[in-house]
Coordinates of C-alpha atoms and ligand atoms in Angstrom, one line a residue:
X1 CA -47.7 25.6 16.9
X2 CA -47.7 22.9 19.2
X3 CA -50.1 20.0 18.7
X4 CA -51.6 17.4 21.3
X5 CA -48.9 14.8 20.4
X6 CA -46.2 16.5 21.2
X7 CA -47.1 17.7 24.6
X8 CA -45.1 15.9 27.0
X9 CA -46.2 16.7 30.4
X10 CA -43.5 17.4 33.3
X11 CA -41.3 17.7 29.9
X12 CA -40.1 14.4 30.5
X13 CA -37.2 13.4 27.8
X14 CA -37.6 17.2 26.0
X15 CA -33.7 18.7 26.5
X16 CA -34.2 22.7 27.9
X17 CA -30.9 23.7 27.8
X18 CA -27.2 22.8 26.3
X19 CA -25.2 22.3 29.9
X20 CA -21.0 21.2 30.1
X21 CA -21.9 21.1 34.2
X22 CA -22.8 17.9 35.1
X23 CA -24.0 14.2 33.5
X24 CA -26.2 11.7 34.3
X25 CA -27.0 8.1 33.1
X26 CA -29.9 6.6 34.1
X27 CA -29.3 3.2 33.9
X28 CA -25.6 2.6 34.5
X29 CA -25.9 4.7 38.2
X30 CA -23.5 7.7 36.9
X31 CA -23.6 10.7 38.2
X32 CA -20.6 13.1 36.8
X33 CA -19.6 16.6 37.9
X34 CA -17.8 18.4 34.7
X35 CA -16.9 14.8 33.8
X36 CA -15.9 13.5 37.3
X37 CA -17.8 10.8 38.8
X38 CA -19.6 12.1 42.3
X39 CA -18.0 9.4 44.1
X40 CA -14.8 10.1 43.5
X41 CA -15.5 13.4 44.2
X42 CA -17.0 12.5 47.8
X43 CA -14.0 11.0 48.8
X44 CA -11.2 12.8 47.6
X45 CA -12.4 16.1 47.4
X46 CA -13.8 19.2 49.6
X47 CA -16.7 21.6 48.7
X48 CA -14.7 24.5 47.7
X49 CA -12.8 22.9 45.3
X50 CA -15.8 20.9 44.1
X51 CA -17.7 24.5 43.9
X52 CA -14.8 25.8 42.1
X53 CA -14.9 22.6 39.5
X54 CA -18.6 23.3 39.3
X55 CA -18.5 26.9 38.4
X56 CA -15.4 26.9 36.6
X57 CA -15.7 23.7 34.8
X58 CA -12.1 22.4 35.8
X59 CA -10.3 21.6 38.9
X60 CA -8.0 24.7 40.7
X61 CA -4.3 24.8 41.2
X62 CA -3.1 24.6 44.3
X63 CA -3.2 29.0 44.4
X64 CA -6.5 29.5 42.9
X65 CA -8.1 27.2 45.9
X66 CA -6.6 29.2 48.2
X67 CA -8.0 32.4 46.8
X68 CA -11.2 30.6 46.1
X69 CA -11.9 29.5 49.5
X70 CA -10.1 32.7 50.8
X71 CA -13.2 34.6 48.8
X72 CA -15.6 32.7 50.5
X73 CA -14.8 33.0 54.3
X74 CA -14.8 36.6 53.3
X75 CA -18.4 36.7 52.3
X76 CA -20.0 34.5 55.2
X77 CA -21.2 37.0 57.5
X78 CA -24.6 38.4 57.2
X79 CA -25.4 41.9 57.8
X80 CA -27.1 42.7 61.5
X81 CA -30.6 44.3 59.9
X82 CA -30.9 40.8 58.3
X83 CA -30.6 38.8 61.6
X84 CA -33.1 41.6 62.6
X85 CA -35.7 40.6 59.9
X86 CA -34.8 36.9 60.8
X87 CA -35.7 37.4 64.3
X88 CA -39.1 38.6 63.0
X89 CA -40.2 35.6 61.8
X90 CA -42.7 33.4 62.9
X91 CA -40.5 30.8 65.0
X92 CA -42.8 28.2 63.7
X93 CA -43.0 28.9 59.8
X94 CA -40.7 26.3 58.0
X95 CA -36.9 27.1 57.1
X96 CA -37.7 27.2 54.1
X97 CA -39.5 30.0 53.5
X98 CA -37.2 31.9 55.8
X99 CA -34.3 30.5 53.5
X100 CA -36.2 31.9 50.3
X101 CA -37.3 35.0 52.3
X102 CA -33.1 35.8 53.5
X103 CA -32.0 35.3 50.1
X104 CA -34.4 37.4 48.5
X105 CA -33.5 39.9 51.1
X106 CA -29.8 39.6 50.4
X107 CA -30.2 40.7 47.1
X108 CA -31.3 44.2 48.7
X109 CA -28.7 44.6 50.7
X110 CA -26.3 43.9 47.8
X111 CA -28.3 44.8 45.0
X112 CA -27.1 43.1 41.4
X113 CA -29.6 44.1 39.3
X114 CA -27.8 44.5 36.6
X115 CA -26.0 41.1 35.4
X116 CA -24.1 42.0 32.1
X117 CA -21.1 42.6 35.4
X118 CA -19.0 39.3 35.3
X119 CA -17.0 41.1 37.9
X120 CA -20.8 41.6 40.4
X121 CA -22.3 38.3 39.1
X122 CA -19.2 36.3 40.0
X123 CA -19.7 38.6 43.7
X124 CA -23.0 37.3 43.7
X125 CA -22.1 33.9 43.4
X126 CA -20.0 33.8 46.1
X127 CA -21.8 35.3 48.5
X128 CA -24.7 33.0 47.6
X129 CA -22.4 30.2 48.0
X130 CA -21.2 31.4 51.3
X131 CA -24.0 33.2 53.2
X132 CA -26.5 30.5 53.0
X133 CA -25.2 28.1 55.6
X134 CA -25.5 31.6 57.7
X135 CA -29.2 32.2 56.9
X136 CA -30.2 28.9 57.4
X137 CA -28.3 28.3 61.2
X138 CA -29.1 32.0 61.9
X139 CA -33.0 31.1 61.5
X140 CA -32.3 27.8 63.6
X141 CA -30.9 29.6 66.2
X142 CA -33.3 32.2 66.4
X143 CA -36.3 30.1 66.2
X144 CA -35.3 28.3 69.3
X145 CA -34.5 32.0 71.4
X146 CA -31.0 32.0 70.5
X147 CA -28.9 34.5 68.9
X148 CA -27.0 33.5 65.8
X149 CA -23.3 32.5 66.1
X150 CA -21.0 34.3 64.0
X151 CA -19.2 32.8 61.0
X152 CA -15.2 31.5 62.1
X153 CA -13.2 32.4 59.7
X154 CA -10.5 29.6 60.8
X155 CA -12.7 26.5 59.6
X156 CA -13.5 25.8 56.3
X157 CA -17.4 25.6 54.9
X158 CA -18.7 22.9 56.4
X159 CA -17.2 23.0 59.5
X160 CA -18.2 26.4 60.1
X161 CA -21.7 25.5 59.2
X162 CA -21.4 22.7 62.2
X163 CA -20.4 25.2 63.6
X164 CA -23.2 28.1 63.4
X165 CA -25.6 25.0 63.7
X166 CA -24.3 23.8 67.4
X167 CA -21.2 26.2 68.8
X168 CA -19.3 23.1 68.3
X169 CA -16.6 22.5 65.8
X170 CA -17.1 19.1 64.6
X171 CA -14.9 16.0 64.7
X172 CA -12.6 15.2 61.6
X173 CA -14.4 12.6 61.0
X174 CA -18.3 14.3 61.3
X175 CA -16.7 16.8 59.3
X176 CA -15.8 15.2 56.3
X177 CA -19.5 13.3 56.5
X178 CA -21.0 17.0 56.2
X179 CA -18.4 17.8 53.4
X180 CA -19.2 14.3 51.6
X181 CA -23.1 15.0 51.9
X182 CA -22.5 18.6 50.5
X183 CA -20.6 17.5 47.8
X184 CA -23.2 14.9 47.0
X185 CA -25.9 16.9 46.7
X186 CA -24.2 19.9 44.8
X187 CA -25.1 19.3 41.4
X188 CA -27.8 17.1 39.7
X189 CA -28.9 18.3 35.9
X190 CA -32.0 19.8 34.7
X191 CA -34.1 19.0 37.6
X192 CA -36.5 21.1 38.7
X193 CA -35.1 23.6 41.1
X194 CA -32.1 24.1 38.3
X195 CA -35.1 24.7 35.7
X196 CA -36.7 27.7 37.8
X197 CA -33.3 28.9 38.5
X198 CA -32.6 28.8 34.4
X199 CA -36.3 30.5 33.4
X200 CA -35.8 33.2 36.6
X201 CA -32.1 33.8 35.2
X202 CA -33.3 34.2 31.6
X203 CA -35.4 36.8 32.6
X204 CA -32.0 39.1 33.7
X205 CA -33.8 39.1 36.9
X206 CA -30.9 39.4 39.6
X207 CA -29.2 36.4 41.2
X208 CA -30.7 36.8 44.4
X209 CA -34.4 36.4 42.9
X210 CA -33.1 33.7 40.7
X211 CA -31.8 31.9 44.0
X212 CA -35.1 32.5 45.9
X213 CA -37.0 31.1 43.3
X214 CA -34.9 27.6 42.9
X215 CA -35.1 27.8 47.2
X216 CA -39.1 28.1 46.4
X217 CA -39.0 25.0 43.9
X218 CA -36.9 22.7 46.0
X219 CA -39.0 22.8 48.8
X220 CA -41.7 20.8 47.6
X221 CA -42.1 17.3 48.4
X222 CA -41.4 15.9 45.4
X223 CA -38.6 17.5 44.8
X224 CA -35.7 18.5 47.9
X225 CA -38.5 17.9 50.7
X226 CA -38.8 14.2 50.2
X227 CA -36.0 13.7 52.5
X228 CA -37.8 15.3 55.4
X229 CA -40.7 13.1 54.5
X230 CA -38.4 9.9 54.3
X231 CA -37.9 10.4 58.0
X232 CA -41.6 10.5 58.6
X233 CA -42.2 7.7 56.7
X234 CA -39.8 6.0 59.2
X235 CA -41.1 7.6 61.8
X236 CA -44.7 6.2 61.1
X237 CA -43.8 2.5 60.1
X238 CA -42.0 2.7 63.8
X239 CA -40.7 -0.4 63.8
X240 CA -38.8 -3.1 61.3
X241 CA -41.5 -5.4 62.1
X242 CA -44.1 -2.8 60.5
X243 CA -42.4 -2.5 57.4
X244 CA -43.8 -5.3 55.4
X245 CA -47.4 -5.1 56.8
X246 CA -47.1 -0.8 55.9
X247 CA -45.8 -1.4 52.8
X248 CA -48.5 -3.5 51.6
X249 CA -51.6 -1.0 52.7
X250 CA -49.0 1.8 50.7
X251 CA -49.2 0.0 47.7
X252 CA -52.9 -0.8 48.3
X253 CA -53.5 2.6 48.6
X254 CA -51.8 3.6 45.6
X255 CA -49.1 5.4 47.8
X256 CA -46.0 6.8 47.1
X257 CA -42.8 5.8 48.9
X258 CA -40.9 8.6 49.7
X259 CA -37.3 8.5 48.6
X260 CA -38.0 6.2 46.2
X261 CA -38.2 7.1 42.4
X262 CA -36.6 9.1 39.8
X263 CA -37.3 10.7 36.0
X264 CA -33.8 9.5 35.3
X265 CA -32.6 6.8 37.5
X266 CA -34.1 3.8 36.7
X267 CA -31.6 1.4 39.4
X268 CA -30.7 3.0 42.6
X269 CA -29.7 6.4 42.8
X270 CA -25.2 6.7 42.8
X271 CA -25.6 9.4 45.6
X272 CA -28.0 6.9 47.9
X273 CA -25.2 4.8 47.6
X274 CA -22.7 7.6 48.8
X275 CA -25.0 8.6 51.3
X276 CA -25.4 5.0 52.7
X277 CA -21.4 5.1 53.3
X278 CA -21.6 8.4 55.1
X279 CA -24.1 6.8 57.2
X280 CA -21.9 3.8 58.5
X281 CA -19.0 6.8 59.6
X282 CA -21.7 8.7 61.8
X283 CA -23.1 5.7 63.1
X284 CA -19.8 4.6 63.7
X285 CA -19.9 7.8 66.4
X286 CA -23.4 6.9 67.8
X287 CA -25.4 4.1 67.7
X288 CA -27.4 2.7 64.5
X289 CA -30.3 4.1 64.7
X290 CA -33.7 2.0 64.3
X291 CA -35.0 4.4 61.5
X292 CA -31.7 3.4 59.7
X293 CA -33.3 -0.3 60.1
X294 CA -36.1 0.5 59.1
X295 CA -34.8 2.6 55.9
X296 CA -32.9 -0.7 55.0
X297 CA -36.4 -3.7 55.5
X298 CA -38.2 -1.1 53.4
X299 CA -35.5 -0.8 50.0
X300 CA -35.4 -4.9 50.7
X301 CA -39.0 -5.4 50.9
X302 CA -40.1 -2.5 48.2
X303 CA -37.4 -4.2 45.7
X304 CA -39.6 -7.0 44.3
X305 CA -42.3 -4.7 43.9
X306 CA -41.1 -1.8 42.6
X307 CA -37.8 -2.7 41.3
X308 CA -38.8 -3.7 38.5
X309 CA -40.7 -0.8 37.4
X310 CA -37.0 1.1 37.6
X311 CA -38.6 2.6 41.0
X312 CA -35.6 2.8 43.7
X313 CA -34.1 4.6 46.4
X314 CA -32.9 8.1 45.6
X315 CA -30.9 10.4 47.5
X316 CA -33.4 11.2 50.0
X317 CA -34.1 8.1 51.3
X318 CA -31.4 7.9 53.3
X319 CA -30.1 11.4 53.7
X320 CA -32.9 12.1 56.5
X321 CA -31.3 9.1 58.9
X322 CA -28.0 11.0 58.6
X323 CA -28.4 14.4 59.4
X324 CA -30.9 13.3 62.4
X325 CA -27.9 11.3 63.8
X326 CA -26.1 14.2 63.4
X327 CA -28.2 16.3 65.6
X328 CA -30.0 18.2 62.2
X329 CA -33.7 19.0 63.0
X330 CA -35.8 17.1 60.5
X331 CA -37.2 20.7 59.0
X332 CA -33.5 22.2 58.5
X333 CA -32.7 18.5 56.4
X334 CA -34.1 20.2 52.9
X335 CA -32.2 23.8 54.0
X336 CA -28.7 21.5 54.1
X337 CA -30.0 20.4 50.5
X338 CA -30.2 24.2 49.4
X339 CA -26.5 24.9 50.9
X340 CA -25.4 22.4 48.6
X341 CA -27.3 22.9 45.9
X342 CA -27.0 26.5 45.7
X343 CA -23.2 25.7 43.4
X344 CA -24.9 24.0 41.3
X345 CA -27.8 26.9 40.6
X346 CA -25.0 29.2 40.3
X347 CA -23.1 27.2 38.0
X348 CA -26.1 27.2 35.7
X349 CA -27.2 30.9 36.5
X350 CA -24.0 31.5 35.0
X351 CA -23.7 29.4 32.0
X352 CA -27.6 30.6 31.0
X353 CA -26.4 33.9 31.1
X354 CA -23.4 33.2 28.8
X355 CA -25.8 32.4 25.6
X356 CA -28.9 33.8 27.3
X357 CA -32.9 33.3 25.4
X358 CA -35.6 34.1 27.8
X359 CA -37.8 30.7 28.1
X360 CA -41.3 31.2 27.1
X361 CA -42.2 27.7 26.0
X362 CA -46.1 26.7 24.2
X363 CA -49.3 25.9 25.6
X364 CA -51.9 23.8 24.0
X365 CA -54.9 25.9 25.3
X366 CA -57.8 23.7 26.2
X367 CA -60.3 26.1 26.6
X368 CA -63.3 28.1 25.5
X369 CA -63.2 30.7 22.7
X370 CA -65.5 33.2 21.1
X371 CA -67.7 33.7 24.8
X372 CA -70.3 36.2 24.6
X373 CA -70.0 38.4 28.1
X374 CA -73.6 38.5 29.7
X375 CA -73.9 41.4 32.8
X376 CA -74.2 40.4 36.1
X377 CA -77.8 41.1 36.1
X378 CA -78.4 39.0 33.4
X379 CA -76.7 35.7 34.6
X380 CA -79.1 33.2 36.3
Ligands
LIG401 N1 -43.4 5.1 45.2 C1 -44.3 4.3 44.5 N2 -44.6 4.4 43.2 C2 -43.9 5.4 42.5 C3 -42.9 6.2 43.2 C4 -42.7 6.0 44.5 N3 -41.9 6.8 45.2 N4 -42.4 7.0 42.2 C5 -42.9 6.7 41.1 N5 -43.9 5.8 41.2 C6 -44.7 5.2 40.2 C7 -45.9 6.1 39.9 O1 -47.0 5.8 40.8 C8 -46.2 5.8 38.5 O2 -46.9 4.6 38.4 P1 -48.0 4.3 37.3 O3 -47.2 4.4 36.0 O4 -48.5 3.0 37.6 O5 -49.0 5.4 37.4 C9 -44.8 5.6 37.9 O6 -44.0 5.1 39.0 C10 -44.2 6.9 37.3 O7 -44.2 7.8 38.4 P2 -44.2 9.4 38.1 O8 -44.6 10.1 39.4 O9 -45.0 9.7 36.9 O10 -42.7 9.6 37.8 P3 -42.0 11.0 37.6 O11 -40.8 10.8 36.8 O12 -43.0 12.0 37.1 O13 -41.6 11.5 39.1 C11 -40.6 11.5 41.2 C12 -40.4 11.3 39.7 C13 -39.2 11.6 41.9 C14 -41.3 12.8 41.4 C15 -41.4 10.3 41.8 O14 -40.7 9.1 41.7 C16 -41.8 10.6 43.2 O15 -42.8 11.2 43.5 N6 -41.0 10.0 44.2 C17 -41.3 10.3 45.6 C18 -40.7 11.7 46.0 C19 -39.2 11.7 46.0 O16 -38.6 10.8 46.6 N7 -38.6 12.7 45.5 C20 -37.2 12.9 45.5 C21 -36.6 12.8 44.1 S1 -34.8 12.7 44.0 C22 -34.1 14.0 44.8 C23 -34.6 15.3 44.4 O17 -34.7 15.6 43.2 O18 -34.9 16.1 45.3

């Protein structure tokens, strides 16, 4: 039985699962995918063969890519009764939920209830890796009174989902930003969209419900939504000269700076630092945006403060400033998180499975025992 000292809330430092997938240290600003530091990754890979490394837990050959990638663009296209149940949503609701909502409705279309399959589960995978850059433009579209645009076949992930986004194929160079970004965000340890997907997966429950519930858990705006409220931090400091007088009533106000903060980082976050990069290529294609400005006066004035309390900018801080320039609505920016992210649920879907235990952690109960029951008539 548990006792009071060892409760730990937000289970900060307890380890809830052995994972080969990806590695993290805190203070040195490492982030490594099956060994591989992200940033190497960003630059001299692509998604697919990222995925694959992810899921697979080494890099493909030259042939399995090809099939790998060739799997994919098979699996992209959505069936037409889900763009119908897309097109009854409210227009307004967030893309979110209609991400969570598509996904769970994927899984009856293609129903995988059963997951002792490696042959359906690694199905699963892949369509989850490839029809969610399809859910989530087919909502944008349709929420604006357009009808979706169909997968291409001929581009590769990320330009396709430019693609379904904007009928446009993107420039090399906004491509491999969208790539980069993808890559980026992939994979990130035990955090807490990767925990629900491990305690849905334990359960057996199928891969589409373990995927809706990690969509569910990212949304929040501690978690995969702070870079949509980054932006409207920026948004409401307006200006570079409002930065240091905003920051001040934030930290009067006991405030949280969003984007800023991490349970493991405790210097700035590698993949702010990849992001940051991205940022100079798309700005390099439009102009520097003010809100970019303003993103950079806050980290310089914040640092003082909160730096030394191991509080800096993570991945969402500047994530928000990219995908605006790239024409991204500022609800779709935690939707592009999911796309990414979705390899990296997968991966440890899959792993859980391998050497599955249902979680069913302790409580320390706080509450009454031994009440008598008095009838309604009798209460006062
Ligand atoms: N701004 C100001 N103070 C902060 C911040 C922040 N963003 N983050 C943490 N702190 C302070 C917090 O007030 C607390 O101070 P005190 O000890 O005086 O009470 C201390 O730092 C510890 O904070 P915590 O909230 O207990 O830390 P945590 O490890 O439980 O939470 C976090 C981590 C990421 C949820 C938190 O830093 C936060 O809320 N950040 C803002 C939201 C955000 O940017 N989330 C994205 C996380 S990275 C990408 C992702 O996973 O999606």
């Amino acid at each position: 039985m548990s006792t009071e000292t060892e409760y730990r809330p937000g289970l900060a430092d307890v380890p809830a699962a052995k994972s080969a997938i990806s590695f993290i240290d805190g203070k040195r600003a490492r982030l490594e995918y099956r060994g591989i530091a992200v940033e190497t990754l960003a630059k001299e890979s692509c998604f697919e063969e990222t995925a694959y490394l992810l899921l697979k837990g080494e890099l493909p050959t030259q042939k399995q890519l090809a099939e790998f990638d060739s799997e994919l663009r098979q699996r992209r296209k959505i069936k037409s009764r889900l763009k119908d149940l897309i097109k009854c949503m409210p227009e307004h609701g967030h893309p979110m939920e209609a991400l969570q909502t598509s996904v769970a409705a994927l899984g009856m279309f293609y129903p995988c209830r059963d997951v002792s399959d490696p042959a359906k589960n690694w199905d699963a995978a892949l369509r989850l890796i490839a029809t969610l850059p399809t859910l989530v433009a087919a909502f944008a579209r349709i929420r604006q009174g357009d009808e979706p645009i169909d997968p291409r076949p001929d581009l590769d992930h990320s330009a396709n989902f430019y693609w379904m986004l904007f009928e446009r194929v993107p420039s090399p160079a906004i491509r491999k930003v969208i790539d980069a970004a993808l890559i980026t965000h992939a994979e990130h340890t035990m955090n807490a969209s990767t925990f629900t997907c491990r305690v849905t997966g334990s359960t057996l429950a199928s891969p589409y419900a373990t995927i809706a519930s990690a969509i569910g858990s990212l949304a929040g705006p501690l978690h995969g939504g702070a870079n949509e409220e980054a932006l409207s931090m920026f948004e409401q400091i307006s200006s570079v000269a409002n930065v240091k007088p905003w920051f001040e009533k934030a930290l009067a106000n006991k405030a949280k700076i969003m984007g800023f903060g991490h349970r493991v980082y405790k210097v700035k976050d590698p993949r702010a630092a990849v992001i940051q990069e991205l940022a100079e290529h798309v700005f390099a294609e439009s102009t520097r945006p003010e809100k970019y400005e303003i993103a950079l006066e806050l980290e310089k004035v914040a640092a003082p403060v909160l730096g030394s309390k191991g509080i800096y900018p993570n991945v969402d801080f500047f994530s928000g400033v990219v995908y605006e320039s790239l024409g991204i609505a500022k609800d779709l920016f935690t939707p592009v998180f999911a796309v990414a992210r979705v390899v990296g649920w997968v991966a440890h879907w899959l792993e859980q499975l391998q050497d599955n235990r249902i979680f069913r952690p302790e409580q320390i109960y706080v509450g009454q025992r031994d009440v008598a029951y008095v009838p309604l008539e009798k209460r006062p």
